């Protein structure tokens, strides 16, 4: 009897696990709040150059004749320039229509439209015009933090335990999040966003792994998808907090950070992962936790029996490990053409899914319409995406879900090119359809990646994909900044990438109910077997097995 057998006996997803799992899902809400808060903290509003003699609190709106004589018209963006004004000799008779404009000059002070947002970091730090890329950098640095956090906290969680990393991440998020609310200049603000991003990785990773390691393989897909639905709840709550605290971004930042400190109470009632305790020789603590699981789940099994089963499992494991999976390195992911092809496509799948998911989520202010309402729509569509995924992933397979949804997202985004500029809600509709499709594809890519690689490099394959997902998140804000050049540019970029990679990923094999390879040699042998079967059944080849096998 192994630990997995013991888990089935005491309840592989019983009352105890359900209760603990619910509490472990709640931090996903906080992670969403911090990852998506930039949409409102760094909200882009209309702005114009501050004219000579105007007070700082001047109204954004000006009569058409004043706009016409004060600002050059930008025909590319189809509105008056927000970054240049005429070098006019303004006097006290400024509002006279007889003032003659000379040449246009760059401006260094701005008046903002404060109708939707009274104060944002963009307004406070003047992240507009030639400083507009600073806005993208602030979001990119958040994702740099997410990447660093996944690497550092992922390593430390295996060294000092999932629970310790959870508590450390909570404290880091609370301190850096509150610190952001009091920062007075851009670079301190950006540095603290790096720390907030790192904390979201540690928090989500620790909660996800503890929850996953307390259930059997039968429930892992459900557990993995449901926690993402809590992330979607956080998506919706983000706009609620933003609306309630739209007067000042600092109040909004404090409002989403202070509840995080509630998770420090988890230290007293959330258990450490039993699998981690056993792997690190802490059997006594593991037994106490398992006894509590039995008591809550109503299973009658003695501590002595638990110890006997665990010791039997420990005795078996060295034999299994030494029998034979050869050591593999990171570079084995690229050595043979069969696995090289998979590695490249998996990297692109993670990159495109992450880029499009965060890029679309952060770009709601560029689409038009009411920002709060549009943002909520982009959050709501995630729920049908995950529900559909839960019902089809084990029925239709992984390949058709991932490739199909990516292709659908690409087509929806590229369709916006045919929509008239004046039809804002049609653009929003197609972008919303793309967001739903990307969410479904992103939700399935983790499972699909794990099943594409042999056991000896499976974790490295997942790590490689996750790394490229972080790269995608870093790049997305800069892609969104291209809307300053052409308003449809981000949607075209995301759509083109999704369509291209979606079609290309069709060459990957389906993995549903298939035996997974343990070694790279197993993978190559399975590929060659498939190749020979194709040739045998293809009359055009006449059974010729001398063609290039690597394409299979």
PDB file of N, CA and C in Angstrom, residues 140-189:
ATOM      1  N   UNK A 140       5.125  45.934 -16.805  1.00  0.00           N
ATOM      2  CA  UNK A 140       6.130  44.926 -17.144  1.00  0.00           C
ATOM      3  C   UNK A 140       6.945  44.524 -15.926  1.00  0.00           C
ATOM      4  N   UNK A 141       7.297  45.501 -15.103  1.00  0.00           N
ATOM      5  CA  UNK A 141       8.088  45.201 -13.917  1.00  0.00           C
ATOM      6  C   UNK A 141       7.291  44.381 -12.904  1.00  0.00           C
ATOM      7  N   UNK A 142       5.974  44.576 -12.880  1.00  0.00           N
ATOM      8  CA  UNK A 142       5.142  43.700 -12.052  1.00  0.00           C
ATOM      9  C   UNK A 142       5.319  42.256 -12.492  1.00  0.00           C
ATOM     10  N   UNK A 143       5.321  42.027 -13.816  1.00  0.00           N
ATOM     11  CA  UNK A 143       5.470  40.672 -14.344  1.00  0.00           C
ATOM     12  C   UNK A 143       6.902  40.152 -14.190  1.00  0.00           C
ATOM     13  N   UNK A 144       7.878  41.049 -14.186  1.00  0.00           N
ATOM     14  CA  UNK A 144       9.250  40.636 -13.862  1.00  0.00           C
ATOM     15  C   UNK A 144       9.271  40.081 -12.439  1.00  0.00           C
ATOM     16  N   UNK A 145       8.559  40.756 -11.538  1.00  0.00           N
ATOM     17  CA  UNK A 145       8.444  40.258 -10.171  1.00  0.00           C
ATOM     18  C   UNK A 145       7.763  38.906 -10.114  1.00  0.00           C
ATOM     19  N   UNK A 146       6.710  38.734 -10.921  1.00  0.00           N
ATOM     20  CA  UNK A 146       6.010  37.445 -10.972  1.00  0.00           C
ATOM     21  C   UNK A 146       6.977  36.342 -11.415  1.00  0.00           C
ATOM     22  N   UNK A 147       7.808  36.649 -12.421  1.00  0.00           N
ATOM     23  CA  UNK A 147       8.772  35.670 -12.920  1.00  0.00           C
ATOM     24  C   UNK A 147       9.822  35.338 -11.855  1.00  0.00           C
ATOM     25  N   UNK A 148      10.384  36.373 -11.225  1.00  0.00           N
ATOM     26  CA  UNK A 148      11.390  36.146 -10.186  1.00  0.00           C
ATOM     27  C   UNK A 148      10.786  35.388  -9.009  1.00  0.00           C
ATOM     28  N   UNK A 149       9.546  35.740  -8.654  1.00  0.00           N
ATOM     29  CA  UNK A 149       8.879  35.067  -7.546  1.00  0.00           C
ATOM     30  C   UNK A 149       8.651  33.595  -7.828  1.00  0.00           C
ATOM     31  N   UNK A 150       8.271  33.266  -9.067  1.00  0.00           N
ATOM     32  CA  UNK A 150       8.024  31.864  -9.403  1.00  0.00           C
ATOM     33  C   UNK A 150       9.309  31.049  -9.327  1.00  0.00           C
ATOM     34  N   UNK A 151      10.437  31.686  -9.697  1.00  0.00           N
ATOM     35  CA  UNK A 151      11.727  30.975  -9.640  1.00  0.00           C
ATOM     36  C   UNK A 151      12.206  30.849  -8.200  1.00  0.00           C
ATOM     37  N   UNK A 152      12.240  31.966  -7.480  1.00  0.00           N
ATOM     38  CA  UNK A 152      12.792  31.984  -6.117  1.00  0.00           C
ATOM     39  C   UNK A 152      11.897  31.226  -5.146  1.00  0.00           C
ATOM     40  N   UNK A 153      10.611  31.556  -5.140  1.00  0.00           N
ATOM     41  CA  UNK A 153       9.711  30.904  -4.198  1.00  0.00           C
ATOM     42  C   UNK A 153       9.444  29.451  -4.585  1.00  0.00           C
ATOM     43  N   UNK A 154       9.497  29.161  -5.895  1.00  0.00           N
ATOM     44  CA  UNK A 154       9.356  27.766  -6.316  1.00  0.00           C
ATOM     45  C   UNK A 154      10.482  26.906  -5.762  1.00  0.00           C
ATOM     46  N   UNK A 155      11.696  27.441  -5.783  1.00  0.00           N
ATOM     47  CA  UNK A 155      12.857  26.722  -5.235  1.00  0.00           C
ATOM     48  C   UNK A 155      12.747  26.615  -3.714  1.00  0.00           C
ATOM     49  N   UNK A 156      12.429  27.743  -3.064  1.00  0.00           N
ATOM     50  CA  UNK A 156      12.384  27.751  -1.599  1.00  0.00           C
ATOM     51  C   UNK A 156      11.249  26.902  -1.040  1.00  0.00           C
ATOM     52  N   UNK A 157      10.156  26.780  -1.791  1.00  0.00           N
ATOM     53  CA  UNK A 157       9.037  25.971  -1.288  1.00  0.00           C
ATOM     54  C   UNK A 157       9.434  24.502  -1.167  1.00  0.00           C
ATOM     55  N   UNK A 158      10.353  24.055  -2.016  1.00  0.00           N
ATOM     56  CA  UNK A 158      10.863  22.687  -1.901  1.00  0.00           C
ATOM     57  C   UNK A 158      11.903  22.550  -0.791  1.00  0.00           C
ATOM     58  N   UNK A 159      12.496  23.678  -0.394  1.00  0.00           N
ATOM     59  CA  UNK A 159      13.545  23.654   0.623  1.00  0.00           C
ATOM     60  C   UNK A 159      12.986  23.859   2.037  1.00  0.00           C
ATOM     61  N   UNK A 160      12.145  24.853   2.228  1.00  0.00           N
ATOM     62  CA  UNK A 160      11.692  25.184   3.583  1.00  0.00           C
ATOM     63  C   UNK A 160      10.199  24.932   3.794  1.00  0.00           C
ATOM     64  N   UNK A 161       9.511  24.453   2.773  1.00  0.00           N
ATOM     65  CA  UNK A 161       8.112  24.091   2.935  1.00  0.00           C
ATOM     66  C   UNK A 161       7.142  25.064   2.293  1.00  0.00           C
ATOM     67  N   UNK A 162       6.032  24.534   1.836  1.00  0.00           N
ATOM     68  CA  UNK A 162       5.018  25.355   1.166  1.00  0.00           C
ATOM     69  C   UNK A 162       4.375  26.360   2.136  1.00  0.00           C
ATOM     70  N   UNK A 163       4.128  25.908   3.363  1.00  0.00           N
ATOM     71  CA  UNK A 163       3.434  26.755   4.332  1.00  0.00           C
ATOM     72  C   UNK A 163       4.281  27.974   4.711  1.00  0.00           C
ATOM     73  N   UNK A 164       5.584  27.778   4.917  1.00  0.00           N
ATOM     74  CA  UNK A 164       6.471  28.894   5.255  1.00  0.00           C
ATOM     75  C   UNK A 164       6.526  29.919   4.125  1.00  0.00           C
ATOM     76  N   UNK A 165       6.566  29.427   2.894  1.00  0.00           N
ATOM     77  CA  UNK A 165       6.592  30.328   1.739  1.00  0.00           C
ATOM     78  C   UNK A 165       5.277  31.100   1.654  1.00  0.00           C
ATOM     79  N   UNK A 166       4.189  30.437   1.987  1.00  0.00           N
ATOM     80  CA  UNK A 166       2.884  31.108   1.974  1.00  0.00           C
ATOM     81  C   UNK A 166       2.894  32.301   2.930  1.00  0.00           C
ATOM     82  N   UNK A 167       3.350  32.084   4.152  1.00  0.00           N
ATOM     83  CA  UNK A 167       3.361  33.161   5.157  1.00  0.00           C
ATOM     84  C   UNK A 167       4.316  34.278   4.756  1.00  0.00           C
ATOM     85  N   UNK A 168       5.494  33.918   4.254  1.00  0.00           N
ATOM     86  CA  UNK A 168       6.471  34.928   3.807  1.00  0.00           C
ATOM     87  C   UNK A 168       5.866  35.781   2.684  1.00  0.00           C
ATOM     88  N   UNK A 169       5.170  35.143   1.757  1.00  0.00           N
ATOM     89  CA  UNK A 169       4.567  35.861   0.626  1.00  0.00           C
ATOM     90  C   UNK A 169       3.460  36.796   1.088  1.00  0.00           C
ATOM     91  N   UNK A 170       2.676  36.356   2.081  1.00  0.00           N
ATOM     92  CA  UNK A 170       1.624  37.216   2.620  1.00  0.00           C
ATOM     93  C   UNK A 170       2.222  38.483   3.220  1.00  0.00           C
ATOM     94  N   UNK A 171       3.270  38.319   4.010  1.00  0.00           N
ATOM     95  CA  UNK A 171       3.916  39.475   4.641  1.00  0.00           C
ATOM     96  C   UNK A 171       4.543  40.391   3.593  1.00  0.00           C
ATOM     97  N   UNK A 172       5.179  39.786   2.573  1.00  0.00           N
ATOM     98  CA  UNK A 172       5.800  40.588   1.517  1.00  0.00           C
ATOM     99  C   UNK A 172       4.744  41.384   0.756  1.00  0.00           C
ATOM    100  N   UNK A 173       3.620  40.745   0.473  1.00  0.00           N
ATOM    101  CA  UNK A 173       2.554  41.434  -0.249  1.00  0.00           C
ATOM    102  C   UNK A 173       1.951  42.553   0.589  1.00  0.00           C
ATOM    103  N   UNK A 174       1.766  42.310   1.869  1.00  0.00           N
ATOM    104  CA  UNK A 174       1.204  43.330   2.736  1.00  0.00           C
ATOM    105  C   UNK A 174       2.112  44.540   2.874  1.00  0.00           C
ATOM    106  N   UNK A 175       3.414  44.302   3.077  1.00  0.00           N
ATOM    107  CA  UNK A 175       4.360  45.404   3.271  1.00  0.00           C
ATOM    108  C   UNK A 175       4.577  46.191   1.985  1.00  0.00           C
ATOM    109  N   UNK A 176       4.858  45.476   0.883  1.00  0.00           N
ATOM    110  CA  UNK A 176       5.142  46.169  -0.385  1.00  0.00           C
ATOM    111  C   UNK A 176       3.883  46.816  -0.955  1.00  0.00           C
ATOM    112  N   UNK A 177       2.721  46.171  -0.771  1.00  0.00           N
ATOM    113  CA  UNK A 177       1.468  46.742  -1.265  1.00  0.00           C
ATOM    114  C   UNK A 177       1.105  48.026  -0.545  1.00  0.00           C
ATOM    115  N   UNK A 178       1.253  48.029   0.776  1.00  0.00           N
ATOM    116  CA  UNK A 178       0.981  49.256   1.535  1.00  0.00           C
ATOM    117  C   UNK A 178       2.034  50.316   1.226  1.00  0.00           C
ATOM    118  N   UNK A 179       3.286  49.882   1.035  1.00  0.00           N
ATOM    119  CA  UNK A 179       4.348  50.825   0.690  1.00  0.00           C
ATOM    120  C   UNK A 179       4.070  51.556  -0.607  1.00  0.00           C
ATOM    121  N   UNK A 180       3.483  50.847  -1.578  1.00  0.00           N
ATOM    122  CA  UNK A 180       3.121  51.476  -2.856  1.00  0.00           C
ATOM    123  C   UNK A 180       2.171  52.643  -2.661  1.00  0.00           C
ATOM    124  N   UNK A 181       1.265  52.489  -1.704  1.00  0.00           N
ATOM    125  CA  UNK A 181       0.244  53.518  -1.484  1.00  0.00           C
ATOM    126  C   UNK A 181       0.842  54.818  -0.951  1.00  0.00           C
ATOM    127  N   UNK A 182       2.065  54.756  -0.416  1.00  0.00           N
ATOM    128  CA  UNK A 182       2.674  55.956   0.170  1.00  0.00           C
ATOM    129  C   UNK A 182       3.889  56.457  -0.612  1.00  0.00           C
ATOM    130  N   UNK A 183       4.246  55.769  -1.685  1.00  0.00           N
ATOM    131  CA  UNK A 183       5.410  56.206  -2.462  1.00  0.00           C
ATOM    132  C   UNK A 183       5.130  57.529  -3.165  1.00  0.00           C
ATOM    133  N   UNK A 184       6.191  58.338  -3.305  1.00  0.00           N
ATOM    134  CA  UNK A 184       6.023  59.689  -3.831  1.00  0.00           C
ATOM    135  C   UNK A 184       6.649  59.906  -5.204  1.00  0.00           C
ATOM    136  N   UNK A 185       7.362  58.902  -5.721  1.00  0.00           N
ATOM    137  CA  UNK A 185       7.945  59.068  -7.057  1.00  0.00           C
ATOM    138  C   UNK A 185       7.917  57.744  -7.817  1.00  0.00           C
ATOM    139  N   UNK A 186       8.087  57.849  -9.128  1.00  0.00           N
ATOM    140  CA  UNK A 186       7.818  56.744 -10.035  1.00  0.00           C
ATOM    141  C   UNK A 186       8.673  55.510  -9.780  1.00  0.00           C
ATOM    142  N   UNK A 187       9.984  55.684  -9.606  1.00  0.00           N
ATOM    143  CA  UNK A 187      10.866  54.521  -9.547  1.00  0.00           C
ATOM    144  C   UNK A 187      10.664  53.713  -8.268  1.00  0.00           C
ATOM    145  N   UNK A 188      10.357  54.367  -7.151  1.00  0.00           N
ATOM    146  CA  UNK A 188      10.025  53.633  -5.923  1.00  0.00           C
ATOM    147  C   UNK A 188       8.722  52.865  -6.112  1.00  0.00           C
ATOM    148  N   UNK A 189       7.769  53.522  -6.772  1.00  0.00           N
ATOM    149  CA  UNK A 189       6.489  52.892  -7.094  1.00  0.00           C
ATOM    150  C   UNK A 189       6.703  51.626  -7.927  1.00  0.00           C
TER     151      UNK A 189
END
